[in-house]
């Protein structure tokens, strides 16, 4: 488990960048706001405010774009917000204060400016918490190799390759990336399906289904897939701290921290 401390706080709140997925102008930024005392906890739960987000270039010029910021989940005194944006610029700025307007005017800033928590960072494939694993104990079919599995707060990513495919498979399975079924096992014994694979393994029954949308691709030639990658976005924030084991198809791995 890797933890990069990318946060800012005051006496009431902690603003943190939890995760980032970026592909050109399409950016997803997972942000958390944690209340640090009872009064701020009541305030954030009764507030309809979301963090503000914006993008600029390295020279500080703002970038036009559009997107949304939505409440993505809650965990104790922490609320998660998903910022999904389509904008240029590689510098992201996120701001939060209790009841901050979407576009604060000069009067509001004059009265509340010292309450604003602000983080600016260069957009990259950033992971504050991640479970990384190489499923060496698995035996995958038909020359498939899964090189890496990453479980993050907003998604799961699988990378691998395949030695060969037949001519018929190349035509029929153009959208199949040959990924395993991945299930997370929590401390309380409940199981969460993070990815439904396409290797013919149905998997054991699970308590929850967490994924909501997928993407990825593969490259190769001459009947050989040199690289394949698939990801599943989660329908809400997934708490990695609760995970003790990960099942890849029918093989379990302990999570090391």
PDB file of C-alpha atoms in Angstrom:
ATOM      1  CA  UNK A   1       0.000   0.000   0.000  1.00  0.00           C
ATOM      2  CA  UNK A   2       1.432   3.368  -1.040  1.00  0.00           C
ATOM      3  CA  UNK A   3       0.381   6.640   0.553  1.00  0.00           C
ATOM      4  CA  UNK A   4       1.429   9.984  -0.891  1.00  0.00           C
ATOM      5  CA  UNK A   5       0.435  12.817   1.401  1.00  0.00           C
ATOM      6  CA  UNK A   6      -1.270  15.376  -0.873  1.00  0.00           C
ATOM      7  CA  UNK A   7      -3.494  17.384   1.419  1.00  0.00           C
ATOM      8  CA  UNK A   8      -4.050  20.686   3.184  1.00  0.00           C
ATOM      9  CA  UNK A   9      -5.962  21.312   6.395  1.00  0.00           C
ATOM     10  CA  UNK A  10      -7.083  23.885   8.932  1.00  0.00           C
ATOM     11  CA  UNK A  11      -8.755  23.466  12.321  1.00  0.00           C
ATOM     12  CA  UNK A  12     -12.045  22.337  10.750  1.00  0.00           C
ATOM     13  CA  UNK A  13     -11.377  20.433   7.529  1.00  0.00           C
ATOM     14  CA  UNK A  14      -8.823  18.385   5.634  1.00  0.00           C
ATOM     15  CA  UNK A  15      -8.919  18.653   1.823  1.00  0.00           C
ATOM     16  CA  UNK A  16      -7.161  15.800   0.032  1.00  0.00           C
ATOM     17  CA  UNK A  17      -6.562  14.670  -3.545  1.00  0.00           C
ATOM     18  CA  UNK A  18      -7.317  10.954  -3.361  1.00  0.00           C
ATOM     19  CA  UNK A  19      -6.823   9.845  -6.953  1.00  0.00           C
ATOM     20  CA  UNK A  20      -6.537  11.121 -10.526  1.00  0.00           C
ATOM     21  CA  UNK A  21      -7.220   9.498 -13.880  1.00  0.00           C
ATOM     22  CA  UNK A  22      -6.288  11.591 -16.914  1.00  0.00           C
ATOM     23  CA  UNK A  23      -6.470  10.818 -20.608  1.00  0.00           C
ATOM     24  CA  UNK A  24      -5.798  13.936 -22.634  1.00  0.00           C
ATOM     25  CA  UNK A  25      -8.452  16.529 -21.868  1.00  0.00           C
ATOM     26  CA  UNK A  26     -10.675  14.014 -20.048  1.00  0.00           C
ATOM     27  CA  UNK A  27      -9.858  14.091 -16.343  1.00  0.00           C
ATOM     28  CA  UNK A  28     -11.377  12.436 -13.273  1.00  0.00           C
ATOM     29  CA  UNK A  29     -10.233  13.757  -9.902  1.00  0.00           C
ATOM     30  CA  UNK A  30     -11.345  12.081  -6.668  1.00  0.00           C
ATOM     31  CA  UNK A  31     -11.337  14.586  -3.788  1.00  0.00           C
ATOM     32  CA  UNK A  32     -12.142  14.097  -0.123  1.00  0.00           C
ATOM     33  CA  UNK A  33     -13.235  16.592   2.526  1.00  0.00           C
ATOM     34  CA  UNK A  34     -12.823  15.350   6.084  1.00  0.00           C
ATOM     35  CA  UNK A  35     -14.377  17.100   9.077  1.00  0.00           C
ATOM     36  CA  UNK A  36     -11.888  17.371  11.944  1.00  0.00           C
ATOM     37  CA  UNK A  37     -14.249  18.198  14.798  1.00  0.00           C
ATOM     38  CA  UNK A  38     -17.863  17.672  15.782  1.00  0.00           C
ATOM     39  CA  UNK A  39     -18.990  21.157  14.744  1.00  0.00           C
ATOM     40  CA  UNK A  40     -17.436  20.934  11.267  1.00  0.00           C
ATOM     41  CA  UNK A  41     -18.790  17.392  10.891  1.00  0.00           C
ATOM     42  CA  UNK A  42     -22.332  18.692  11.424  1.00  0.00           C
ATOM     43  CA  UNK A  43     -21.653  21.586   9.052  1.00  0.00           C
ATOM     44  CA  UNK A  44     -20.328  19.464   6.184  1.00  0.00           C
ATOM     45  CA  UNK A  45     -23.202  16.985   6.447  1.00  0.00           C
ATOM     46  CA  UNK A  46     -25.769  19.781   6.273  1.00  0.00           C
ATOM     47  CA  UNK A  47     -23.952  21.629   3.498  1.00  0.00           C
ATOM     48  CA  UNK A  48     -24.702  21.359  -0.200  1.00  0.00           C
ATOM     49  CA  UNK A  49     -21.258  22.737  -1.083  1.00  0.00           C
ATOM     50  CA  UNK A  50     -18.836  20.831  -3.288  1.00  0.00           C
ATOM     51  CA  UNK A  51     -15.158  21.554  -3.895  1.00  0.00           C
ATOM     52  CA  UNK A  52     -14.397  23.949  -6.745  1.00  0.00           C
ATOM     53  CA  UNK A  53     -12.046  22.741  -9.478  1.00  0.00           C
ATOM     54  CA  UNK A  54     -10.238  24.441 -12.330  1.00  0.00           C
ATOM     55  CA  UNK A  55      -7.418  23.796 -14.799  1.00  0.00           C
ATOM     56  CA  UNK A  56      -4.670  26.015 -16.184  1.00  0.00           C
ATOM     57  CA  UNK A  57      -1.412  25.721 -18.099  1.00  0.00           C
ATOM     58  CA  UNK A  58       2.083  26.037 -16.638  1.00  0.00           C
ATOM     59  CA  UNK A  59       1.956  29.800 -17.194  1.00  0.00           C
ATOM     60  CA  UNK A  60      -1.161  30.160 -15.059  1.00  0.00           C
ATOM     61  CA  UNK A  61      -3.602  30.853 -17.879  1.00  0.00           C
ATOM     62  CA  UNK A  62      -7.006  29.300 -17.259  1.00  0.00           C
ATOM     63  CA  UNK A  63      -8.404  26.598 -19.501  1.00  0.00           C
ATOM     64  CA  UNK A  64     -11.972  26.506 -20.733  1.00  0.00           C
ATOM     65  CA  UNK A  65     -13.888  23.302 -20.224  1.00  0.00           C
ATOM     66  CA  UNK A  66     -16.942  21.708 -18.724  1.00  0.00           C
ATOM     67  CA  UNK A  67     -17.736  19.017 -16.202  1.00  0.00           C
ATOM     68  CA  UNK A  68     -19.379  18.141 -12.937  1.00  0.00           C
ATOM     69  CA  UNK A  69     -18.588  17.663  -9.254  1.00  0.00           C
ATOM     70  CA  UNK A  70     -20.797  15.170  -7.421  1.00  0.00           C
ATOM     71  CA  UNK A  71     -20.913  13.547  -4.007  1.00  0.00           C
ATOM     72  CA  UNK A  72     -19.325  10.137  -4.554  1.00  0.00           C
ATOM     73  CA  UNK A  73     -19.475   8.520  -1.128  1.00  0.00           C
ATOM     74  CA  UNK A  74     -19.104   8.918   2.630  1.00  0.00           C
ATOM     75  CA  UNK A  75     -16.879   7.133   5.107  1.00  0.00           C
ATOM     76  CA  UNK A  76     -17.083   8.278   8.721  1.00  0.00           C
ATOM     77  CA  UNK A  77     -16.335  11.994   8.866  1.00  0.00           C
ATOM     78  CA  UNK A  78     -14.992  11.987   5.298  1.00  0.00           C
ATOM     79  CA  UNK A  79     -16.993  12.847   2.194  1.00  0.00           C
ATOM     80  CA  UNK A  80     -15.742  11.961  -1.287  1.00  0.00           C
ATOM     81  CA  UNK A  81     -16.417  14.048  -4.398  1.00  0.00           C
ATOM     82  CA  UNK A  82     -15.863  12.968  -7.997  1.00  0.00           C
ATOM     83  CA  UNK A  83     -14.774  15.770 -10.319  1.00  0.00           C
ATOM     84  CA  UNK A  84     -15.223  14.698 -13.937  1.00  0.00           C
ATOM     85  CA  UNK A  85     -13.944  17.342 -16.322  1.00  0.00           C
ATOM     86  CA  UNK A  86     -13.146  17.869 -19.989  1.00  0.00           C
ATOM     87  CA  UNK A  87     -10.552  20.627 -20.135  1.00  0.00           C
ATOM     88  CA  UNK A  88      -7.053  21.387 -21.321  1.00  0.00           C
ATOM     89  CA  UNK A  89      -4.242  22.381 -19.005  1.00  0.00           C
ATOM     90  CA  UNK A  90      -2.080  20.226 -16.780  1.00  0.00           C
ATOM     91  CA  UNK A  91      -2.284  22.267 -13.574  1.00  0.00           C
ATOM     92  CA  UNK A  92      -5.343  21.458 -11.458  1.00  0.00           C
ATOM     93  CA  UNK A  93      -6.523  23.638  -8.574  1.00  0.00           C
ATOM     94  CA  UNK A  94      -9.092  22.398  -6.051  1.00  0.00           C
ATOM     95  CA  UNK A  95     -10.608  24.668  -3.394  1.00  0.00           C
ATOM     96  CA  UNK A  96     -12.993  24.097  -0.513  1.00  0.00           C
ATOM     97  CA  UNK A  97     -14.571  26.089   2.291  1.00  0.00           C
ATOM     98  CA  UNK A  98     -17.818  25.649   4.176  1.00  0.00           C
ATOM     99  CA  UNK A  99     -20.656  26.826   1.885  1.00  0.00           C
ATOM    100  CA  UNK A 100     -18.238  28.047  -0.795  1.00  0.00           C
ATOM    101  CA  UNK A 101     -20.123  29.302  -3.895  1.00  0.00           C
ATOM    102  CA  UNK A 102     -19.307  27.837  -7.282  1.00  0.00           C
ATOM    103  CA  UNK A 103     -18.007  31.248  -8.333  1.00  0.00           C
ATOM    104  CA  UNK A 104     -17.103  33.266  -5.204  1.00  0.00           C
ATOM    105  CA  UNK A 105     -17.539  37.001  -5.690  1.00  0.00           C
ATOM    106  CA  UNK A 106     -15.271  39.669  -4.198  1.00  0.00           C
ATOM    107  CA  UNK A 107     -17.569  40.248  -1.235  1.00  0.00           C
ATOM    108  CA  UNK A 108     -17.606  36.558  -0.271  1.00  0.00           C
ATOM    109  CA  UNK A 109     -13.838  36.272  -0.699  1.00  0.00           C
ATOM    110  CA  UNK A 110     -13.292  39.335   1.468  1.00  0.00           C
ATOM    111  CA  UNK A 111     -15.345  37.798   4.269  1.00  0.00           C
ATOM    112  CA  UNK A 112     -14.300  34.143   3.936  1.00  0.00           C
ATOM    113  CA  UNK A 113     -11.056  34.133   1.957  1.00  0.00           C
ATOM    114  CA  UNK A 114      -8.944  32.971   4.894  1.00  0.00           C
ATOM    115  CA  UNK A 115     -11.188  29.882   5.301  1.00  0.00           C
ATOM    116  CA  UNK A 116     -10.482  28.502   1.815  1.00  0.00           C
ATOM    117  CA  UNK A 117      -8.392  25.344   1.574  1.00  0.00           C
ATOM    118  CA  UNK A 118      -6.595  25.169  -1.772  1.00  0.00           C
ATOM    119  CA  UNK A 119      -4.419  22.562  -3.509  1.00  0.00           C
ATOM    120  CA  UNK A 120      -2.709  23.006  -6.877  1.00  0.00           C
ATOM    121  CA  UNK A 121      -0.910  20.113  -8.537  1.00  0.00           C
ATOM    122  CA  UNK A 122       0.305  18.886 -11.891  1.00  0.00           C
ATOM    123  CA  UNK A 123      -2.160  16.411 -13.370  1.00  0.00           C
ATOM    124  CA  UNK A 124      -0.691  12.942 -13.629  1.00  0.00           C
ATOM    125  CA  UNK A 125      -1.749   9.363 -13.047  1.00  0.00           C
ATOM    126  CA  UNK A 126      -1.609   9.908  -9.295  1.00  0.00           C
ATOM    127  CA  UNK A 127      -2.332   7.329  -6.622  1.00  0.00           C
ATOM    128  CA  UNK A 128      -2.501   8.174  -2.933  1.00  0.00           C
ATOM    129  CA  UNK A 129      -3.548   4.669  -1.968  1.00  0.00           C
ATOM    130  CA  UNK A 130      -3.236   1.628  -4.166  1.00  0.00           C
ATOM    131  CA  UNK A 131      -3.134  -2.135  -3.825  1.00  0.00           C
ATOM    132  CA  UNK A 132      -0.638  -3.418  -6.388  1.00  0.00           C
ATOM    133  CA  UNK A 133      -0.197  -7.069  -7.150  1.00  0.00           C
ATOM    134  CA  UNK A 134       1.250  -9.492  -9.677  1.00  0.00           C
ATOM    135  CA  UNK A 135      -0.927 -12.641  -9.669  1.00  0.00           C
ATOM    136  CA  UNK A 136       1.950 -15.098 -10.021  1.00  0.00           C
ATOM    137  CA  UNK A 137       0.096 -17.981  -8.369  1.00  0.00           C
ATOM    138  CA  UNK A 138      -2.672 -17.965 -10.990  1.00  0.00           C
ATOM    139  CA  UNK A 139      -2.706 -20.188 -14.056  1.00  0.00           C
ATOM    140  CA  UNK A 140      -4.390 -18.280 -16.862  1.00  0.00           C
ATOM    141  CA  UNK A 141      -5.623 -20.009 -20.030  1.00  0.00           C
ATOM    142  CA  UNK A 142      -4.460 -19.842 -23.637  1.00  0.00           C
ATOM    143  CA  UNK A 143      -1.091 -18.187 -23.113  1.00  0.00           C
ATOM    144  CA  UNK A 144      -2.552 -15.193 -21.264  1.00  0.00           C
ATOM    145  CA  UNK A 145      -0.229 -13.327 -18.911  1.00  0.00           C
ATOM    146  CA  UNK A 146      -1.554 -10.829 -16.375  1.00  0.00           C
ATOM    147  CA  UNK A 147       1.380  -8.631 -15.403  1.00  0.00           C
ATOM    148  CA  UNK A 148      -0.195  -6.228 -12.937  1.00  0.00           C
ATOM    149  CA  UNK A 149      -3.426  -5.497 -11.076  1.00  0.00           C
ATOM    150  CA  UNK A 150      -3.988  -2.136  -9.379  1.00  0.00           C
ATOM    151  CA  UNK A 151      -6.948  -1.488  -7.087  1.00  0.00           C
ATOM    152  CA  UNK A 152      -7.538   2.173  -6.349  1.00  0.00           C
ATOM    153  CA  UNK A 153     -10.151   4.357  -4.745  1.00  0.00           C
ATOM    154  CA  UNK A 154     -12.032   4.942  -7.983  1.00  0.00           C
ATOM    155  CA  UNK A 155     -11.156   2.006 -10.228  1.00  0.00           C
ATOM    156  CA  UNK A 156      -9.341  -1.250 -10.859  1.00  0.00           C
ATOM    157  CA  UNK A 157      -6.789  -1.577 -13.683  1.00  0.00           C
ATOM    158  CA  UNK A 158      -5.424  -4.790 -15.169  1.00  0.00           C
ATOM    159  CA  UNK A 159      -2.462  -5.042 -17.549  1.00  0.00           C
ATOM    160  CA  UNK A 160      -1.263  -8.092 -19.465  1.00  0.00           C
ATOM    161  CA  UNK A 161      -0.569  -9.713 -22.811  1.00  0.00           C
ATOM    162  CA  UNK A 162      -1.358 -12.875 -24.799  1.00  0.00           C
ATOM    163  CA  UNK A 163       1.025 -15.021 -26.780  1.00  0.00           C
ATOM    164  CA  UNK A 164      -1.288 -15.812 -29.716  1.00  0.00           C
ATOM    165  CA  UNK A 165      -4.869 -15.634 -30.891  1.00  0.00           C
ATOM    166  CA  UNK A 166      -6.501 -17.570 -33.700  1.00  0.00           C
ATOM    167  CA  UNK A 167      -7.814 -15.890 -36.838  1.00  0.00           C
ATOM    168  CA  UNK A 168     -11.403 -16.529 -35.763  1.00  0.00           C
ATOM    169  CA  UNK A 169     -10.806 -15.121 -32.286  1.00  0.00           C
ATOM    170  CA  UNK A 170      -9.269 -11.983 -33.720  1.00  0.00           C
ATOM    171  CA  UNK A 171     -12.477 -11.337 -35.644  1.00  0.00           C
ATOM    172  CA  UNK A 172     -14.934 -12.369 -32.938  1.00  0.00           C
ATOM    173  CA  UNK A 173     -13.267 -11.073 -29.787  1.00  0.00           C
ATOM    174  CA  UNK A 174     -12.062  -7.662 -30.857  1.00  0.00           C
ATOM    175  CA  UNK A 175     -13.511  -6.073 -27.701  1.00  0.00           C
ATOM    176  CA  UNK A 176     -12.377  -8.808 -25.306  1.00  0.00           C
ATOM    177  CA  UNK A 177      -9.269  -8.037 -23.280  1.00  0.00           C
ATOM    178  CA  UNK A 178      -9.005 -11.409 -21.486  1.00  0.00           C
ATOM    179  CA  UNK A 179      -9.161 -10.134 -17.920  1.00  0.00           C
ATOM    180  CA  UNK A 180      -9.653 -12.135 -14.727  1.00  0.00           C
ATOM    181  CA  UNK A 181     -12.499 -11.926 -12.251  1.00  0.00           C
ATOM    182  CA  UNK A 182     -11.254  -9.898  -9.276  1.00  0.00           C
ATOM    183  CA  UNK A 183     -12.934  -9.904  -5.864  1.00  0.00           C
ATOM    184  CA  UNK A 184     -11.898  -7.977  -2.741  1.00  0.00           C
ATOM    185  CA  UNK A 185     -12.438  -9.528   0.689  1.00  0.00           C
ATOM    186  CA  UNK A 186     -12.974  -7.126   3.585  1.00  0.00           C
ATOM    187  CA  UNK A 187     -12.023  -7.465   7.251  1.00  0.00           C
ATOM    188  CA  UNK A 188     -15.596  -8.432   8.117  1.00  0.00           C
ATOM    189  CA  UNK A 189     -15.558 -11.265   5.556  1.00  0.00           C
ATOM    190  CA  UNK A 190     -17.813  -9.601   2.980  1.00  0.00           C
ATOM    191  CA  UNK A 191     -16.791  -9.951  -0.656  1.00  0.00           C
ATOM    192  CA  UNK A 192     -16.951  -7.222  -3.301  1.00  0.00           C
ATOM    193  CA  UNK A 193     -16.730  -7.985  -7.035  1.00  0.00           C
ATOM    194  CA  UNK A 194     -14.463  -5.337  -8.570  1.00  0.00           C
ATOM    195  CA  UNK A 195     -14.119  -6.794 -12.064  1.00  0.00           C
ATOM    196  CA  UNK A 196     -16.022  -9.474 -13.956  1.00  0.00           C
ATOM    197  CA  UNK A 197     -13.548 -11.304 -16.168  1.00  0.00           C
ATOM    198  CA  UNK A 198     -13.960 -12.819 -19.602  1.00  0.00           C
ATOM    199  CA  UNK A 199     -11.946 -16.035 -19.158  1.00  0.00           C
ATOM    200  CA  UNK A 200     -14.965 -18.263 -18.592  1.00  0.00           C
ATOM    201  CA  UNK A 201     -14.637 -18.135 -14.805  1.00  0.00           C
ATOM    202  CA  UNK A 202     -17.941 -17.117 -13.199  1.00  0.00           C
ATOM    203  CA  UNK A 203     -16.565 -16.757  -9.674  1.00  0.00           C
ATOM    204  CA  UNK A 204     -18.114 -17.358  -6.282  1.00  0.00           C
ATOM    205  CA  UNK A 205     -21.111 -15.436  -4.997  1.00  0.00           C
ATOM    206  CA  UNK A 206     -20.317 -11.954  -3.736  1.00  0.00           C
ATOM    207  CA  UNK A 207     -22.064  -9.555  -1.384  1.00  0.00           C
ATOM    208  CA  UNK A 208     -21.673  -6.457  -3.577  1.00  0.00           C
ATOM    209  CA  UNK A 209     -20.978  -5.482  -7.173  1.00  0.00           C
ATOM    210  CA  UNK A 210     -18.856  -2.342  -7.269  1.00  0.00           C
ATOM    211  CA  UNK A 211     -18.057  -1.615 -10.935  1.00  0.00           C
ATOM    212  CA  UNK A 212     -20.153   0.662 -13.116  1.00  0.00           C
ATOM    213  CA  UNK A 213     -18.272   1.280 -16.361  1.00  0.00           C
ATOM    214  CA  UNK A 214     -15.238  -0.028 -18.216  1.00  0.00           C
ATOM    215  CA  UNK A 215     -12.610   0.934 -20.742  1.00  0.00           C
ATOM    216  CA  UNK A 216      -9.221  -0.066 -22.089  1.00  0.00           C
ATOM    217  CA  UNK A 217      -7.683  -1.493 -25.222  1.00  0.00           C
ATOM    218  CA  UNK A 218      -5.084  -3.793 -26.712  1.00  0.00           C
ATOM    219  CA  UNK A 219      -2.283  -3.584 -29.233  1.00  0.00           C
ATOM    220  CA  UNK A 220      -0.528  -6.246 -31.283  1.00  0.00           C
ATOM    221  CA  UNK A 221       0.176  -7.721 -34.693  1.00  0.00           C
ATOM    222  CA  UNK A 222       0.879 -11.039 -36.403  1.00  0.00           C
ATOM    223  CA  UNK A 223      -1.479 -12.860 -34.081  1.00  0.00           C
ATOM    224  CA  UNK A 224       0.201 -11.621 -30.896  1.00  0.00           C
ATOM    225  CA  UNK A 225      -1.226  -9.186 -28.353  1.00  0.00           C
ATOM    226  CA  UNK A 226       1.761  -7.255 -27.061  1.00  0.00           C
ATOM    227  CA  UNK A 227      -0.185  -5.195 -24.526  1.00  0.00           C
ATOM    228  CA  UNK A 228      -3.692  -5.160 -23.151  1.00  0.00           C
ATOM    229  CA  UNK A 229      -5.203  -2.987 -20.468  1.00  0.00           C
ATOM    230  CA  UNK A 230      -8.646  -2.825 -18.960  1.00  0.00           C
ATOM    231  CA  UNK A 231     -10.129  -0.738 -16.187  1.00  0.00           C
ATOM    232  CA  UNK A 232     -13.439  -0.714 -14.351  1.00  0.00           C
ATOM    233  CA  UNK A 233     -14.675   2.491 -12.748  1.00  0.00           C
ATOM    234  CA  UNK A 234     -16.399   2.018  -9.402  1.00  0.00           C
ATOM    235  CA  UNK A 235     -19.886   3.310  -8.716  1.00  0.00           C
ATOM    236  CA  UNK A 236     -18.629   4.994  -5.524  1.00  0.00           C
ATOM    237  CA  UNK A 237     -15.442   5.327  -3.502  1.00  0.00           C
ATOM    238  CA  UNK A 238     -13.893   2.016  -2.542  1.00  0.00           C
ATOM    239  CA  UNK A 239     -12.165   1.975   0.862  1.00  0.00           C
ATOM    240  CA  UNK A 240      -8.869   0.128   0.447  1.00  0.00           C
ATOM    241  CA  UNK A 241      -8.125   0.161   4.181  1.00  0.00           C
ATOM    242  CA  UNK A 242     -10.884  -2.433   4.708  1.00  0.00           C
ATOM    243  CA  UNK A 243      -9.419  -4.979   2.261  1.00  0.00           C
ATOM    244  CA  UNK A 244      -7.425  -7.922   3.679  1.00  0.00           C
ATOM    245  CA  UNK A 245      -7.431 -10.304   0.695  1.00  0.00           C
ATOM    246  CA  UNK A 246      -7.900 -10.150  -3.075  1.00  0.00           C
ATOM    247  CA  UNK A 247      -9.208 -13.112  -5.075  1.00  0.00           C
ATOM    248  CA  UNK A 248      -8.078 -13.344  -8.700  1.00  0.00           C
ATOM    249  CA  UNK A 249     -10.366 -15.905 -10.346  1.00  0.00           C
ATOM    250  CA  UNK A 250     -10.150 -18.668  -7.723  1.00  0.00           C
ATOM    251  CA  UNK A 251      -6.766 -17.792  -6.126  1.00  0.00           C
ATOM    252  CA  UNK A 252      -6.561 -15.627  -3.005  1.00  0.00           C
ATOM    253  CA  UNK A 253      -3.732 -13.211  -2.146  1.00  0.00           C
ATOM    254  CA  UNK A 254      -3.142 -11.521   1.192  1.00  0.00           C
ATOM    255  CA  UNK A 255      -2.902  -7.726   1.055  1.00  0.00           C
ATOM    256  CA  UNK A 256       0.411  -6.531   2.438  1.00  0.00           C
ATOM    257  CA  UNK A 257       0.701  -3.083   3.998  1.00  0.00           C
TER     258      UNK A 257
END
